[in-house]
Amino acid sequence: MKIAVAAALALTVSTPALAAGTLPTTVVPVLYDISVTPNAQAMTFTGSETVQIDVKAATRTITLNAAGLAISSATVDGKPVRHTLDADRQLLTLTLPAVANVGRHTVGFAWSGKINQSAAGLFAIDYTNQDGSKSRMLATQFEAPDARRFAPMWDEPAFKARFRLKAIAPAGQLAFSNMPSMSVAKQSDGTQLYSFAETPVMSSYLLYLGMGDLERKTVMAGKVEIGVITRRGVVDQGDYALAEAKRLLPYYNNYFGQPYPLPKLDMIAGPGSSQFFGAMENWGAIFYFEPELLFDPKRATESGRQRIFTVVAHEMAHQWFGDLVTMQWWDDLWLNEGFASWMENKSAADLNPDWKARASAVAFDREGAMGVDSTAATHPIIRKIETVDQIGEAFDGITYSKGQAVIGMLESTLGADNFRDGIRRYMAKYKYGNTVTDQLWSELSAAAGQPVAEIAHGFTLQGGVPLVTLTAARCVGGSTTATIAQGRFGMDAPSKTPQTWQVPLVVGTLGGGDTRTIVSGASTDVSVKGCGTLLLNKGKGSYTRVMYDQAGHDALVRDYTRLPLEDRLGTLADDYALAAGGYQDLSRFFALMGRVGVDADPLEWSLVSGRLGSLRNIVRGTPLAAPLRARTVAILDPVLKRIGYTQRNGESPLVGNLRESLVDRLGDNGDPEVLRMARTYVGQLATNPTAIPPSIRTPILSTFAGNATPADWELLLKLTQAETNPVAKNRFVSLLGAAEDDALATRALALLKTDTFTAPQKAALLRAVSGGHPDMAFDWAVANRALVEGLLEESNRSSFIVGLGAGSVDPAMPAKINAFAQTLPEASRGAARRVVAGIAVRKAAVERLRPAVQTWLASGQ
Ligand SMILES: [Zn+2]
């Protein structure tokens, strides 16, 4: 699954607690024959199934999963049996009249279920066509444990089986599943019976069914048909994804050493959105929400285009890592998600080298991981998952971003070829099976001829970010000997027990040599050829922060422009974080930033722009806010002038990304030129919906919305109501909540009590209000709790509401969040704890950084 950006750090669920991984293994499914008949108008469906099972030890009870289903009959070997459904534990138990002996048997069920409005089980997506008519698309979302809302199943990843699915679709609609349809039979009432081919052995959470008024377009990649499936009228917007998927399939076939095993690979675009995920890797039938898959050249930015590649690359990597080889249990979810996230950049670096994906990962992805991992609320990558709540919580920034960073570190430590060979061994050995993490380490070790687990365990079995510190360096006889200490880097109170890792580290001297070492104890000496400026974690391949002594840092500032790009980015990011954590003064970051020239790499300016945005939050509401705004404009405006306001022929895609970032940042800081441009463009939208150049459409709209006057906001509301493109409409709805003006935020909240928007749109609007008005949004949600809960997937209610308060600087907020958490079951309070911890970290950073910002602004440098 690819989680939504906004939810990446705050995902949790609060469905009933359930002892997990506890289905008895004495009975295992072999082959499911499932038939379903949806009634989209009534939002219900009926189903029946026959499951061939293997009884491994004689038994009188059979236990599997079901949730939210009304079971009307249950049979074993054709004879009716008694069944009981434990709704809290989502367990369906059959009690047999006599013992079932070891061997092959069949169980059968008939049931009815409901079609959900949000993405769990079988769900509906409602949208408006260009001609104003209404349509309803059906799709399924089964990860983590929601296949059991579709059919009674052994709904745990280790119970792999084959699936044969049949479904009734209305006349004129198309239906799709993991495998191609073998036949479509017209029924007497005009409906169509789709029979899909049998799947390979796979986990239940990967099954898919979708139907609607759809179009499909295909290309061949070798013998595999790749399809893009959309609502009618926009299938050409899938061309970009289709072309990239055609390049990715042979790339992955080669990388994994196993050919993609299904005859087709569809990518289905749903015209809606979820607050919680962007796409799902159902085997052979990947589901995406539209913005993650469809490229609309009239409206999409360059970064939006790159995002499509990223998500497609992620989901396609799962077709092997996750679908062909699956984690044994959710404890090892990171094997799926860390690997797929890492593969986004690996494949981009090889297939789209001008995106500089490795350097970009240093500047952004690595920082995302370390941000979460350096607070007391972090946790190990691998941890015991025992309840459904915890399964949901596992989809977080540690699993995805830290997982990605750790895999990247192991690749750079073992060497890219050794690492790939280890992955090939692992795929060959475990295809169609399930694994635990140590089985991956074994194969990597065997391929590389060196132990992996010793290094890896420090990063996967304990939480936290290492900090390596240069304490002394001396040059003797043409070589530098450096003394390096290590400990934990923490944004809040350091842990009482000292922590260490085995940190693989490349140490280099500028103009000299590189040496590889492993920092293992509290302190290590390392020797490297040359006496030039010393670089620790050269290339920034390892997952660690680095701090220099004063002489070492002075040399880095002096030689900054001569450093490799990854080291410029990584050192800027380390310096900022070290200051926020109280390890060193922010003046070191400013000294380095002063060396970023107007024509520096776009990634450097994107990073600087991001940190200036962070500082704006640090001084918000203080007398420093106005001078910092002016200073930010003075620094960034010349860079924007240099690259231009609109796309130039032949420019690097990274320049496109930087332009978006700069227009956004300058607009946020009230730059009069950007603001004037935003008002002019948006004023033209009523008569020309594509008046804004696509390359700056997103930041122009957010500038307009953030600085909106009451008249601007009225215009935005009119544009929102008139918009027929579902993706553009969703974006407009969120913009209504982005105004900095308090009165306009209040008006946005009032819209939630009208029937102007759909439930997912209202949830997005409320989250947008919380961006600039966290206290107002949180208080409103608590006061209107039933209404807000009605907007959300049941599994996300508690985390969503506490997340609204996350940006608050009001000292009263932590107590308010804790009071709210008291109304939740104990198992659902994790998100509240993380939000409160995050607020404390930010408060401490504010206290540390404000004086340094003041000094910097006063110095005028
Ligand atoms: Zn994923």
Short mmCIF file of N, CA and C and ligand atoms in Angstrom, two decimals, residues 1-2 281 314-315 318 336-337 340 400, ligand 1:
data_model
loop_
_atom_site.label_atom_id
_atom_site.label_comp_id
_atom_site.label_asym_id
_atom_site.label_seq_id
_atom_site.Cartn_x
_atom_site.Cartn_y
_atom_site.Cartn_z
N MET A 1 0.86 -1.17 0.00
CA MET A 1 0.00 0.00 0.00
C MET A 1 0.91 1.24 0.00
N LYS A 2 0.46 2.26 -0.70
CA LYS A 2 1.18 3.53 -0.64
C LYS A 2 0.30 4.45 0.17
N GLU A 281 -1.60 -2.61 -3.76
CA GLU A 281 -0.91 -3.51 -4.70
C GLU A 281 -1.62 -4.83 -4.98
N HIS A 314 6.35 1.86 -6.79
CA HIS A 314 6.13 1.26 -5.46
C HIS A 314 5.18 0.07 -5.57
N GLU A 315 4.04 0.28 -6.19
CA GLU A 315 3.04 -0.80 -6.25
C GLU A 315 3.53 -1.96 -7.12
N HIS A 318 5.80 -4.20 -5.24
CA HIS A 318 5.03 -5.10 -4.37
C HIS A 318 4.55 -6.36 -5.09
N ASN A 336 7.59 -5.59 3.34
CA ASN A 336 6.82 -5.13 2.18
C ASN A 336 7.08 -3.65 1.90
N GLU A 337 6.82 -2.85 2.91
CA GLU A 337 6.72 -1.40 2.68
C GLU A 337 8.07 -0.71 2.59
N ALA A 340 9.44 -1.69 -0.91
CA ALA A 340 8.76 -1.02 -2.03
C ALA A 340 9.11 0.47 -2.04
N TYR A 400 7.70 2.61 6.67
CA TYR A 400 7.95 3.00 5.28
C TYR A 400 9.32 3.68 5.13
ZN ZN B 1 3.24 -0.26 -0.16
#
